Amino acid sequence: MNVRSISVLPRNTTSLVLATIAIGLCAAGPAAATGDAARGQTLYKGCADCHSINENGVGPMHKGVVGRKAGSVAGYDYSPDLKNSGIVWTEENLDKWLTGPQAMVPETKMFFDVPDAQDRADIIAYLKEKAK
C-alpha cells in the first residue's frame, strides 16, 4: 500500500500560509493576562503594608497611578533614580515593575515583587478601576 500526502493547497501557497501565521504570532507578542479587579483588591491588601490609595506611607499613594509619571507624587521622598527615570506607569510598565522593581530601577526603595502574572494583572486591574 502506498500512502501519499494530499495537500489541498499547492506547496508554495502552503508555505505562504504557514509564514503568515508565524509572523502573526510573533507580531502579537506575549499574551497579557486579563485582570480581575475584585481579586486584585484582595491581593492589594498585601501592598497595604507600604501603600494606600489615598495617602503616602512607606511608599507613595496609588491614587491616579495608572498613567502617572514615576516619582511625581507630592510629599513623597522618592529615590533619585526613580524620580529621574522618566517612567510613566502604563499597564505594561506596572507589570514590569511588579515583576522586579530592582531590575527596572536598581536604586529604587521598592523591594517587593509579584512573581505570578495573573496576580500582577489583577492588582493592575484593581488600580485602574479603584485608584482613579
A tleap script that builds the chain and sets N, CA, C and O, in Angstrom:
source leaprc.protein.ff14SB
mol = sequence {
  NMET ASN VAL ARG SER ILE SER VAL LEU PRO
  ARG ASN THR THR SER LEU VAL LEU ALA THR
  ILE ALA ILE GLY LEU CYS ALA ALA GLY PRO
  ALA ALA ALA THR GLY ASP ALA ALA ARG GLY
  GLN THR LEU TYR LYS GLY CYS ALA ASP CYS
  HIE SER ILE ASN GLU ASN GLY VAL GLY PRO
  MET HIE LYS GLY VAL VAL GLY ARG LYS ALA
  GLY SER VAL ALA GLY TYR ASP TYR SER PRO
  ASP LEU LYS ASN SER GLY ILE VAL TRP THR
  GLU GLU ASN LEU ASP LYS TRP LEU THR GLY
  PRO GLN ALA MET VAL PRO GLU THR LYS MET
  PHE PHE ASP VAL PRO ASP ALA GLN ASP ARG
  ALA ASP ILE ILE ALA TYR LEU LYS GLU LYS
  ALA CLYS
}
set mol.1.N position { 0.842 -1.168 0.000 }
set mol.1.CA position { 0.000 0.000 0.000 }
set mol.1.C position { 0.887 1.230 0.000 }
set mol.1.O position { 1.855 1.308 0.756 }
set mol.2.N position { 0.561 2.170 -0.832 }
set mol.2.CA position { 1.274 3.431 -0.903 }
set mol.2.C position { 0.471 4.511 -0.195 }
set mol.2.O position { -0.729 4.665 -0.423 }
set mol.3.N position { 1.148 5.248 0.658 }
set mol.3.CA position { 0.484 6.347 1.348 }
set mol.3.C position { 1.050 7.636 0.779 }
set mol.3.O position { 2.264 7.844 0.775 }
set mol.4.N position { 0.173 8.490 0.305 }
set mol.4.CA position { 0.614 9.771 -0.237 }
set mol.4.C position { -0.015 10.891 0.552 }
set mol.4.O position { -1.150 10.799 1.020 }
set mol.5.N position { 0.746 11.939 0.683 }
set mol.5.CA position { 0.223 13.138 1.333 }
set mol.5.C position { -0.537 13.943 0.294 }
set mol.5.O position { -0.004 14.266 -0.767 }
set mol.6.N position { -1.748 14.253 0.598 }
set mol.6.CA position { -2.549 15.054 -0.323 }
set mol.6.C position { -2.719 16.437 0.297 }
set mol.6.O position { -3.285 16.586 1.380 }
set mol.7.N position { -2.224 17.428 -0.404 }
set mol.7.CA position { -2.324 18.802 0.078 }
set mol.7.C position { -3.449 19.495 -0.656 }
set mol.7.O position { -3.554 19.379 -1.877 }
set mol.8.N position { -4.280 20.203 0.053 }
set mol.8.CA position { -5.366 20.953 -0.550 }
set mol.8.C position { -4.818 22.173 -1.279 }
set mol.8.O position { -5.366 22.596 -2.296 }
set mol.9.N position { -3.726 22.737 -0.750 }
set mol.9.CA position { -3.122 23.915 -1.348 }
set mol.9.C position { -1.833 23.537 -2.045 }
set mol.9.O position { -1.144 22.613 -1.612 }
set mol.10.N position { -1.496 24.232 -3.113 }
set mol.10.CA position { -0.189 23.980 -3.726 }
set mol.10.C position { 0.920 24.259 -2.721 }
set mol.10.O position { 0.741 25.052 -1.797 }
set mol.11.N position { 2.064 23.607 -2.901 }
set mol.11.CA position { 3.175 23.703 -1.959 }
set mol.11.C position { 3.553 25.152 -1.649 }
set mol.11.O position { 3.722 25.494 -0.478 }
set mol.12.N position { 3.690 26.013 -2.662 }
set mol.12.CA position { 4.097 27.397 -2.410 }
set mol.12.C position { 3.034 28.154 -1.625 }
set mol.12.O position { 3.384 29.037 -0.842 }
set mol.13.N position { 1.767 27.850 -1.799 }
set mol.13.CA position { 0.689 28.506 -1.042 }
set mol.13.C position { 0.714 28.046 0.405 }
set mol.13.O position { 0.504 28.853 1.311 }
set mol.14.N position { 0.967 26.771 0.638 }
set mol.14.CA position { 1.053 26.241 1.998 }
set mol.14.C position { 2.163 26.944 2.774 }
set mol.14.O position { 1.972 27.328 3.928 }
set mol.15.N position { 3.313 27.111 2.144 }
set mol.15.CA position { 4.431 27.807 2.791 }
set mol.15.C position { 4.063 29.246 3.122 }
set mol.15.O position { 4.408 29.758 4.187 }
set mol.16.N position { 3.361 29.890 2.198 }
set mol.16.CA position { 2.945 31.276 2.413 }
set mol.16.C position { 1.991 31.372 3.603 }
set mol.16.O position { 2.112 32.278 4.428 }
set mol.17.N position { 1.051 30.446 3.689 }
set mol.17.CA position { 0.098 30.443 4.800 }
set mol.17.C position { 0.821 30.227 6.126 }
set mol.17.O position { 0.544 30.926 7.100 }
set mol.18.N position { 1.740 29.269 6.172 }
set mol.18.CA position { 2.485 28.997 7.402 }
set mol.18.C position { 3.341 30.192 7.799 }
set mol.18.O position { 3.420 30.522 8.982 }
set mol.19.N position { 3.973 30.836 6.850 }
set mol.19.CA position { 4.794 32.015 7.144 }
set mol.19.C position { 3.924 33.155 7.675 }
set mol.19.O position { 4.320 33.862 8.601 }
set mol.20.N position { 2.753 33.329 7.095 }
set mol.20.CA position { 1.842 34.388 7.545 }
set mol.20.C position { 1.389 34.137 8.982 }
set mol.20.O position { 1.323 35.065 9.788 }
set mol.21.N position { 1.081 32.898 9.294 }
set mol.21.CA position { 0.677 32.555 10.665 }
set mol.21.C position { 1.819 32.808 11.631 }
set mol.21.O position { 1.601 33.372 12.703 }
set mol.22.N position { 3.023 32.407 11.277 }
set mol.22.CA position { 4.183 32.604 12.152 }
set mol.22.C position { 4.444 34.087 12.399 }
set mol.22.O position { 4.717 34.494 13.528 }
set mol.23.N position { 4.362 34.886 11.349 }
set mol.23.CA position { 4.573 36.336 11.502 }
set mol.23.C position { 3.496 36.923 12.399 }
set mol.23.O position { 3.785 37.761 13.254 }
set mol.24.N position { 2.271 36.491 12.212 }
set mol.24.CA position { 1.173 36.997 13.038 }
set mol.24.C position { 1.359 36.670 14.507 }
set mol.24.O position { 1.078 37.499 15.373 }
set mol.25.N position { 1.829 35.471 14.790 }
set mol.25.CA position { 2.057 35.084 16.183 }
set mol.25.C position { 3.185 35.909 16.802 }
set mol.25.O position { 3.096 36.313 17.962 }
set mol.26.N position { 4.235 36.155 16.037 }
set mol.26.CA position { 5.355 36.949 16.551 }
set mol.26.C position { 4.945 38.395 16.763 }
set mol.26.O position { 5.348 39.011 17.750 }
set mol.27.N position { 4.162 38.943 15.868 }
set mol.27.CA position { 3.749 40.340 15.970 }
set mol.27.C position { 2.802 40.558 17.141 }
set mol.27.O position { 2.761 41.646 17.716 }
set mol.28.N position { 2.047 39.532 17.491 }
set mol.28.CA position { 1.092 39.676 18.584 }
set mol.28.C position { 1.788 39.833 19.921 }
set mol.28.O position { 1.221 40.406 20.851 }
set mol.29.N position { 3.016 39.328 20.031 }
set mol.29.CA position { 3.752 39.437 21.287 }
set mol.29.C position { 3.199 38.483 22.324 }
set mol.29.O position { 2.322 37.675 22.021 }
set mol.30.N position { 3.707 38.568 23.557 }
set mol.30.CA position { 3.239 37.663 24.594 }
set mol.30.C position { 1.808 37.993 24.997 }
set mol.30.O position { 1.399 39.154 25.004 }
set mol.31.N position { 1.078 36.978 25.324 }
set mol.31.CA position { -0.302 37.186 25.742 }
set mol.31.C position { -0.319 37.815 27.128 }
set mol.31.O position { 0.362 37.350 28.042 }
set mol.32.N position { -1.095 38.863 27.271 }
set mol.32.CA position { -1.211 39.522 28.566 }
set mol.32.C position { -2.402 38.921 29.310 }
set mol.32.O position { -3.451 38.661 28.721 }
set mol.33.N position { -2.227 38.713 30.578 }
set mol.33.CA position { -3.317 38.178 31.382 }
set mol.33.C position { -4.375 39.250 31.568 }
set mol.33.O position { -4.053 40.428 31.722 }
set mol.34.N position { -5.633 38.844 31.553 }
set mol.34.CA position { -6.730 39.764 31.809 }
set mol.34.C position { -6.919 39.837 33.309 }
set mol.34.O position { -6.999 38.814 33.989 }
set mol.35.N position { -6.991 41.064 33.821 }
set mol.35.CA position { -7.074 41.239 35.263 }
set mol.35.C position { -8.479 41.208 35.814 }
set mol.35.O position { -9.433 41.604 35.144 }
set mol.36.N position { -8.599 40.738 37.036 }
set mol.36.CA position { -9.840 40.695 37.802 }
set mol.36.C position { -9.685 41.682 38.955 }
set mol.36.O position { -8.967 41.416 39.919 }
set mol.37.N position { -10.372 42.835 38.848 }
set mol.37.CA position { -10.226 43.898 39.842 }
set mol.37.C position { -10.657 43.454 41.241 }
set mol.37.O position { -10.056 43.867 42.233 }
set mol.38.N position { -11.685 42.625 41.327 }
set mol.38.CA position { -12.149 42.160 42.646 }
set mol.38.C position { -11.062 41.315 43.323 }
set mol.38.O position { -10.791 41.477 44.513 }
set mol.39.N position { -10.454 40.427 42.564 }
set mol.39.CA position { -9.355 39.624 43.118 }
set mol.39.C position { -8.158 40.526 43.420 }
set mol.39.O position { -7.457 40.331 44.413 }
set mol.40.N position { -7.934 41.512 42.553 }
set mol.40.CA position { -6.850 42.464 42.757 }
set mol.40.C position { -6.997 43.231 44.055 }
set mol.40.O position { -6.005 43.539 44.716 }
set mol.41.N position { -8.236 43.543 44.424 }
set mol.41.CA position { -8.476 44.245 45.685 }
set mol.41.C position { -8.021 43.393 46.864 }
set mol.41.O position { -7.434 43.903 47.818 }
set mol.42.N position { -8.292 42.114 46.793 }
set mol.42.CA position { -7.844 41.205 47.855 }
set mol.42.C position { -6.320 41.134 47.884 }
set mol.42.O position { -5.715 41.185 48.955 }
set mol.43.N position { -5.702 41.015 46.717 }
set mol.43.CA position { -4.248 40.939 46.647 }
set mol.43.C position { -3.595 42.243 47.101 }
set mol.43.O position { -2.505 42.231 47.674 }
set mol.44.N position { -4.265 43.368 46.844 }
set mol.44.CA position { -3.706 44.683 47.197 }
set mol.44.C position { -3.514 44.823 48.709 }
set mol.44.O position { -2.712 45.642 49.157 }
set mol.45.N position { -4.231 44.045 49.480 }
set mol.45.CA position { -4.056 44.090 50.940 }
set mol.45.C position { -2.604 43.791 51.317 }
set mol.45.O position { -2.113 44.292 52.328 }
set mol.46.N position { -1.920 42.982 50.514 }
set mol.46.CA position { -0.504 42.713 50.748 }
set mol.46.C position { 0.367 43.928 50.465 }
set mol.46.O position { 1.469 44.040 51.001 }
set mol.47.N position { -0.117 44.835 49.630 }
set mol.47.CA position { 0.618 46.074 49.300 }
set mol.47.C position { 0.415 47.126 50.387 }
set mol.47.O position { 1.189 48.076 50.502 }
set mol.48.N position { -0.635 46.941 51.178 }
set mol.48.CA position { -1.047 47.954 52.156 }
set mol.48.C position { -0.064 48.133 53.310 }
set mol.48.O position { -0.199 49.081 54.084 }
set mol.49.N position { 0.914 47.248 53.444 }
set mol.49.CA position { 1.940 47.457 54.462 }
set mol.49.C position { 2.737 48.727 54.151 }
set mol.49.O position { 3.255 49.383 55.055 }
set mol.50.N position { 2.828 49.062 52.860 }
set mol.50.CA position { 3.614 50.231 52.449 }
set mol.50.C position { 2.794 51.293 51.704 }
set mol.50.O position { 3.141 52.474 51.731 }
set mol.51.N position { 1.719 50.879 51.048 }
set mol.51.CA position { 0.951 51.780 50.183 }
set mol.51.C position { -0.504 51.867 50.602 }
set mol.51.O position { -1.039 50.969 51.252 }
set mol.52.N position { -1.129 52.965 50.216 }
set mol.52.CA position { -2.587 53.072 50.264 }
set mol.52.C position { -3.005 53.797 48.998 }
set mol.52.O position { -2.167 54.322 48.265 }
set mol.53.N position { -4.286 53.823 48.750 }
set mol.53.CA position { -4.781 54.526 47.568 }
set mol.53.C position { -4.639 56.036 47.758 }
set mol.53.O position { -4.204 56.730 46.839 }
set mol.54.N position { -4.998 56.555 48.929 }
set mol.54.CA position { -5.131 57.998 49.114 }
set mol.54.C position { -4.047 58.706 49.914 }
set mol.54.O position { -4.027 59.936 49.958 }
set mol.55.N position { -3.146 57.961 50.546 }
set mol.55.CA position { -2.151 58.614 51.401 }
set mol.55.C position { -0.763 58.023 51.183 }
set mol.55.O position { -0.608 56.827 50.938 }
set mol.56.N position { 0.242 58.894 51.279 }
set mol.56.CA position { 1.622 58.417 51.265 }
set mol.56.C position { 1.919 57.728 52.580 }
set mol.56.O position { 1.424 58.130 53.633 }
set mol.57.N position { 2.723 56.697 52.511 }
set mol.57.CA position { 3.170 55.988 53.707 }
set mol.57.C position { 4.631 55.645 53.507 }
set mol.57.O position { 5.434 56.499 53.129 }
set mol.58.N position { 4.973 54.391 53.764 }
set mol.58.CA position { 6.317 53.923 53.474 }
set mol.58.C position { 6.559 54.065 51.964 }
set mol.58.O position { 7.664 54.391 51.532 }
set mol.59.N position { 5.516 53.818 51.179 }
set mol.59.CA position { 5.537 54.007 49.725 }
set mol.59.C position { 4.546 55.089 49.341 }
set mol.59.O position { 3.703 55.472 50.153 }
set mol.60.N position { 4.635 55.593 48.105 }
set mol.60.CA position { 3.720 56.647 47.682 }
set mol.60.C position { 2.291 56.136 47.493 }
set mol.60.O position { 2.068 54.945 47.272 }
set mol.61.N position { 1.330 57.052 47.584 }
set mol.61.CA position { -0.071 56.684 47.370 }
set mol.61.C position { -0.271 56.244 45.927 }
set mol.61.O position { 0.492 56.615 45.034 }
set mol.62.N position { -1.291 55.463 45.722 }
set mol.62.CA position { -1.565 54.927 44.397 }
set mol.62.C position { -2.702 55.633 43.665 }
set mol.62.O position { -3.021 55.267 42.534 }
set mol.63.N position { -3.314 56.627 44.277 }
set mol.63.CA position { -4.382 57.368 43.596 }
set mol.63.C position { -3.821 57.936 42.290 }
set mol.63.O position { -2.832 58.669 42.300 }
set mol.64.N position { -4.456 57.596 41.174 }
set mol.64.CA position { -4.035 58.097 39.876 }
set mol.64.C position { -2.752 57.494 39.340 }
set mol.64.O position { -2.134 58.073 38.447 }
set mol.65.N position { -2.337 56.361 39.851 }
set mol.65.CA position { -1.042 55.786 39.458 }
set mol.65.C position { -0.991 55.400 37.977 }
set mol.65.O position { 0.032 55.611 37.324 }
set mol.66.N position { -2.072 54.842 37.440 }
set mol.66.CA position { -2.060 54.425 36.041 }
set mol.66.C position { -2.065 55.680 35.163 }
set mol.66.O position { -3.008 56.470 35.182 }
set mol.67.N position { -0.989 55.836 34.397 }
set mol.67.CA position { -0.822 56.996 33.535 }
set mol.67.C position { 0.019 58.111 34.131 }
set mol.67.O position { 0.320 59.096 33.456 }
set mol.68.N position { 0.400 57.960 35.393 }
set mol.68.CA position { 1.190 58.985 36.087 }
set mol.68.C position { 2.680 58.776 35.838 }
set mol.68.O position { 3.133 57.648 35.649 }
set mol.69.N position { 3.427 59.858 35.838 }
set mol.69.CA position { 4.882 59.772 35.734 }
set mol.69.C position { 5.433 59.287 37.076 }
set mol.69.O position { 5.014 59.749 38.138 }
set mol.70.N position { 6.371 58.357 37.008 }
set mol.70.CA position { 7.001 57.831 38.224 }
set mol.70.C position { 7.727 58.946 38.958 }
set mol.70.O position { 8.343 59.817 38.344 }
set mol.71.N position { 7.645 58.904 40.274 }
set mol.71.CA position { 8.365 59.868 41.101 }
set mol.71.C position { 7.727 61.236 41.169 }
set mol.71.O position { 8.409 62.218 41.462 }
set mol.72.N position { 6.430 61.325 40.905 }
set mol.72.CA position { 5.794 62.638 40.813 }
set mol.72.C position { 4.755 62.948 41.887 }
set mol.72.O position { 4.148 64.019 41.846 }
set mol.73.N position { 4.530 62.059 42.838 }
set mol.73.CA position { 3.546 62.333 43.890 }
set mol.73.C position { 4.138 63.334 44.880 }
set mol.73.O position { 5.198 63.102 45.460 }
set mol.74.N position { 3.439 64.437 45.058 }
set mol.74.CA position { 3.885 65.468 46.006 }
set mol.74.C position { 3.944 64.889 47.415 }
set mol.74.O position { 3.072 64.123 47.823 }
set mol.75.N position { 4.970 65.263 48.137 }
set mol.75.CA position { 5.085 64.870 49.536 }
set mol.75.C position { 5.709 63.510 49.770 }
set mol.75.O position { 5.819 63.077 50.917 }
set mol.76.N position { 6.122 62.824 48.715 }
set mol.76.CA position { 6.783 61.531 48.914 }
set mol.76.C position { 8.244 61.663 48.523 }
set mol.76.O position { 8.569 62.272 47.504 }
set mol.77.N position { 9.123 61.092 49.334 }
set mol.77.CA position { 10.565 61.178 49.124 }
set mol.77.C position { 11.049 59.973 48.306 }
set mol.77.O position { 11.431 58.947 48.868 }
set mol.78.N position { 11.028 60.108 46.984 }
set mol.78.CA position { 11.450 59.043 46.082 }
set mol.78.C position { 12.964 58.921 46.038 }
set mol.78.O position { 13.683 59.862 46.374 }
set mol.79.N position { 13.437 57.768 45.625 }
set mol.79.CA position { 14.863 57.613 45.329 }
set mol.79.C position { 15.154 58.489 44.104 }
set mol.79.O position { 14.302 58.625 43.226 }
set mol.80.N position { 16.337 59.076 44.044 }
set mol.80.CA position { 16.685 59.920 42.890 }
set mol.80.C position { 16.560 59.163 41.559 }
set mol.80.O position { 16.117 59.733 40.562 }
set mol.81.N position { 16.947 57.889 41.543 }
set mol.81.CA position { 16.888 57.127 40.294 }
set mol.81.C position { 15.457 56.949 39.797 }
set mol.81.O position { 15.212 57.045 38.594 }
set mol.82.N position { 14.517 56.695 40.688 }
set mol.82.CA position { 13.126 56.554 40.265 }
set mol.82.C position { 12.576 57.911 39.828 }
set mol.82.O position { 11.905 58.017 38.801 }
set mol.83.N position { 12.861 58.929 40.603 }
set mol.83.CA position { 12.367 60.271 40.279 }
set mol.83.C position { 12.852 60.722 38.901 }
set mol.83.O position { 12.130 61.418 38.186 }
set mol.84.N position { 14.055 60.335 38.531 }
set mol.84.CA position { 14.641 60.751 37.258 }
set mol.84.C position { 14.513 59.699 36.156 }
set mol.84.O position { 15.122 59.840 35.096 }
set mol.85.N position { 13.739 58.664 36.391 }
set mol.85.CA position { 13.664 57.542 35.450 }
set mol.85.C position { 12.913 57.860 34.164 }
set mol.85.O position { 13.188 57.258 33.126 }
set mol.86.N position { 11.977 58.787 34.214 }
set mol.86.CA position { 11.166 59.082 33.039 }
set mol.86.C position { 10.079 58.054 32.772 }
set mol.86.O position { 9.395 58.129 31.751 }
set mol.87.N position { 9.913 57.105 33.668 }
set mol.87.CA position { 8.902 56.058 33.507 }
set mol.87.C position { 7.514 56.657 33.686 }
set mol.87.O position { 7.294 57.495 34.560 }
set mol.88.N position { 6.584 56.218 32.849 }
set mol.88.CA position { 5.169 56.517 33.022 }
set mol.88.C position { 4.507 55.188 33.359 }
set mol.88.O position { 4.777 54.166 32.728 }
set mol.89.N position { 3.636 55.220 34.363 }
set mol.89.CA position { 3.029 53.979 34.844 }
set mol.89.C position { 1.891 53.515 33.947 }
set mol.89.O position { 0.717 53.654 34.288 }
set mol.90.N position { 2.259 52.959 32.791 }
set mol.90.CA position { 1.302 52.278 31.926 }
set mol.90.C position { 1.063 50.892 32.511 }
set mol.90.O position { 1.773 50.465 33.421 }
set mol.91.N position { 0.071 50.200 31.993 }
set mol.91.CA position { -0.166 48.826 32.454 }
set mol.91.C position { 1.073 47.965 32.205 }
set mol.91.O position { 1.452 47.153 33.049 }
set mol.92.N position { 1.695 48.145 31.052 }
set mol.92.CA position { 2.890 47.361 30.721 }
set mol.92.C position { 4.029 47.663 31.697 }
set mol.92.O position { 4.701 46.746 32.169 }
set mol.93.N position { 4.245 48.932 31.995 }
set mol.93.CA position { 5.325 49.286 32.926 }
set mol.93.C position { 5.014 48.843 34.350 }
set mol.93.O position { 5.913 48.426 35.081 }
set mol.94.N position { 3.757 48.928 34.747 }
set mol.94.CA position { 3.392 48.429 36.079 }
set mol.94.C position { 3.642 46.921 36.166 }
set mol.94.O position { 4.106 46.423 37.191 }
set mol.95.N position { 3.335 46.205 35.093 }
set mol.95.CA position { 3.591 44.767 35.081 }
set mol.95.C position { 5.091 44.486 35.206 }
set mol.95.O position { 5.498 43.625 35.986 }
set mol.96.N position { 5.909 45.205 34.443 }
set mol.96.CA position { 7.367 45.040 34.553 }
set mol.96.C position { 7.848 45.386 35.961 }
set mol.96.O position { 8.672 44.676 36.537 }
set mol.97.N position { 7.328 46.474 36.502 }
set mol.97.CA position { 7.709 46.939 37.841 }
set mol.97.C position { 7.397 45.882 38.885 }
set mol.97.O position { 8.243 45.536 39.709 }
set mol.98.N position { 6.181 45.377 38.841 }
set mol.98.CA position { 5.779 44.378 39.838 }
set mol.98.C position { 6.520 43.053 39.652 }
set mol.98.O position { 6.641 42.273 40.597 }
set mol.99.N position { 7.010 42.797 38.450 }
set mol.99.CA position { 7.810 41.598 38.204 }
set mol.99.C position { 9.151 41.692 38.914 }
set mol.99.O position { 9.649 40.700 39.446 }
set mol.100.N position { 9.739 42.894 38.923 }
set mol.100.CA position { 11.039 43.077 39.570 }
set mol.100.C position { 11.436 44.541 39.565 }
set mol.100.O position { 12.117 44.990 38.643 }
set mol.101.N position { 11.026 45.291 40.569 }
set mol.101.CA position { 11.318 46.724 40.587 }
set mol.101.C position { 12.813 47.034 40.548 }
set mol.101.O position { 13.217 48.014 39.923 }
set mol.102.N position { 13.634 46.227 41.197 }
set mol.102.CA position { 15.074 46.458 41.219 }
set mol.102.C position { 15.700 46.262 39.834 }
set mol.102.O position { 16.721 46.873 39.522 }
set mol.103.N position { 15.092 45.417 39.015 }
set mol.103.CA position { 15.593 45.215 37.652 }
set mol.103.C position { 15.263 46.419 36.771 }
set mol.103.O position { 16.001 46.738 35.839 }
set mol.104.N position { 14.161 47.073 37.073 }
set mol.104.CA position { 13.735 48.217 36.275 }
set mol.104.C position { 14.455 49.496 36.692 }
set mol.104.O position { 14.880 50.283 35.847 }
set mol.105.N position { 14.587 49.693 38.000 }
set mol.105.CA position { 15.289 50.861 38.559 }
set mol.105.C position { 16.120 50.344 39.731 }
set mol.105.O position { 15.609 50.220 40.844 }
set mol.106.N position { 17.393 50.042 39.492 }
set mol.106.CA position { 18.221 49.380 40.512 }
set mol.106.C position { 18.282 50.076 41.871 }
set mol.106.O position { 18.371 49.395 42.893 }
set mol.107.N position { 18.238 51.371 41.917 }
set mol.107.CA position { 18.360 52.068 43.201 }
set mol.107.C position { 17.013 52.503 43.786 }
set mol.107.O position { 16.950 53.466 44.550 }
set mol.108.N position { 15.947 51.801 43.433 }
set mol.108.CA position { 14.635 52.142 43.972 }
set mol.108.C position { 14.502 51.665 45.417 }
set mol.108.O position { 15.236 50.779 45.855 }
set mol.109.N position { 13.579 52.247 46.138 }
set mol.109.CA position { 13.311 51.817 47.513 }
set mol.109.C position { 12.438 50.555 47.538 }
set mol.109.O position { 12.447 49.804 48.513 }
set mol.110.N position { 11.692 50.337 46.463 }
set mol.110.CA position { 10.772 49.202 46.408 }
set mol.110.C position { 11.556 47.907 46.268 }
set mol.110.O position { 12.434 47.782 45.414 }
set mol.111.N position { 11.228 46.952 47.116 }
set mol.111.CA position { 11.937 45.670 47.114 }
set mol.111.C position { 10.999 44.492 46.920 }
set mol.111.O position { 11.466 43.363 46.771 }
set mol.112.N position { 9.719 44.715 46.916 }
set mol.112.CA position { 8.702 43.657 46.853 }
set mol.112.C position { 8.361 43.375 45.397 }
set mol.112.O position { 8.207 44.309 44.611 }
set mol.113.N position { 8.240 42.105 45.022 }
set mol.113.CA position { 7.807 41.780 43.667 }
set mol.113.C position { 6.638 40.803 43.712 }
set mol.113.O position { 6.361 40.178 44.736 }
set mol.114.N position { 5.965 40.693 42.576 }
set mol.114.CA position { 4.816 39.801 42.430 }
set mol.114.C position { 5.147 38.857 41.278 }
set mol.114.O position { 4.985 39.229 40.115 }
set mol.115.N position { 5.607 37.645 41.577 }
set mol.115.CA position { 6.083 36.750 40.520 }
set mol.115.C position { 4.993 36.202 39.594 }
set mol.115.O position { 5.281 35.869 38.445 }
set mol.116.N position { 3.761 36.102 40.067 }
set mol.116.CA position { 2.695 35.492 39.276 }
set mol.116.C position { 2.036 36.507 38.337 }
set mol.116.O position { 1.553 37.546 38.787 }
set mol.117.N position { 2.015 36.209 37.036 }
set mol.117.CA position { 1.466 37.121 36.027 }
set mol.117.C position { -0.007 37.431 36.278 }
set mol.117.O position { -0.432 38.571 36.092 }
set mol.118.N position { -0.791 36.446 36.692 }
set mol.118.CA position { -2.216 36.697 36.933 }
set mol.118.C position { -2.409 37.599 38.150 }
set mol.118.O position { -3.279 38.469 38.142 }
set mol.119.N position { -1.611 37.400 39.186 }
set mol.119.CA position { -1.688 38.280 40.352 }
set mol.119.C position { -1.368 39.725 39.959 }
set mol.119.O position { -2.046 40.658 40.392 }
set mol.120.N position { -0.332 39.902 39.137 }
set mol.120.CA position { 0.030 41.250 38.682 }
set mol.120.C position { -1.107 41.867 37.878 }
set mol.120.O position { -1.458 43.028 38.085 }
set mol.121.N position { -1.678 41.103 36.971 }
set mol.121.CA position { -2.786 41.598 36.146 }
set mol.121.C position { -3.977 41.994 37.018 }
set mol.121.O position { -4.635 43.000 36.750 }
set mol.122.N position { -4.255 41.215 38.050 }
set mol.122.CA position { -5.385 41.510 38.938 }
set mol.122.C position { -5.129 42.781 39.750 }
set mol.122.O position { -6.032 43.600 39.917 }
set mol.123.N position { -3.921 42.948 40.248 }
set mol.123.CA position { -3.576 44.153 41.013 }
set mol.123.C position { -3.665 45.382 40.109 }
set mol.123.O position { -4.187 46.417 40.523 }
set mol.124.N position { -3.168 45.279 38.898 }
set mol.124.CA position { -3.216 46.399 37.956 }
set mol.124.C position { -4.663 46.728 37.597 }
set mol.124.O position { -5.019 47.902 37.505 }
set mol.125.N position { -5.496 45.719 37.393 }
set mol.125.CA position { -6.918 45.952 37.108 }
set mol.125.C position { -7.575 46.687 38.272 }
set mol.125.O position { -8.374 47.599 38.063 }
set mol.126.N position { -7.240 46.295 39.487 }
set mol.126.CA position { -7.768 46.976 40.672 }
set mol.126.C position { -7.323 48.440 40.701 }
set mol.126.O position { -8.133 49.333 40.949 }
set mol.127.N position { -6.051 48.679 40.450 }
set mol.127.CA position { -5.555 50.056 40.458 }
set mol.127.C position { -6.195 50.901 39.373 }
set mol.127.O position { -6.498 52.074 39.592 }
set mol.128.N position { -6.402 50.312 38.202 }
set mol.128.CA position { -7.067 51.033 37.107 }
set mol.128.C position { -8.489 51.430 37.491 }
set mol.128.O position { -8.947 52.530 37.183 }
set mol.129.N position { -9.171 50.525 38.162 }
set mol.129.CA position { -10.588 50.738 38.481 }
set mol.129.C position { -10.784 51.579 39.750 }
set mol.129.O position { -11.620 52.483 39.766 }
set mol.130.N position { -10.035 51.294 40.791 }
set mol.130.CA position { -10.300 51.905 42.104 }
set mol.130.C position { -9.383 53.060 42.474 }
set mol.130.O position { -9.692 53.823 43.390 }
set mol.131.N position { -8.266 53.201 41.781 }
set mol.131.CA position { -7.309 54.238 42.154 }
set mol.131.C position { -7.294 55.384 41.144 }
set mol.131.O position { -6.260 56.009 40.910 }
set mol.132.N position { -8.444 55.644 40.558 }
set mol.132.CA position { -8.536 56.711 39.545 }
set mol.132.C position { -8.321 58.074 40.157 }
set mol.132.O position { -8.365 59.081 39.452 }
savepdb mol mol.pdb
quit
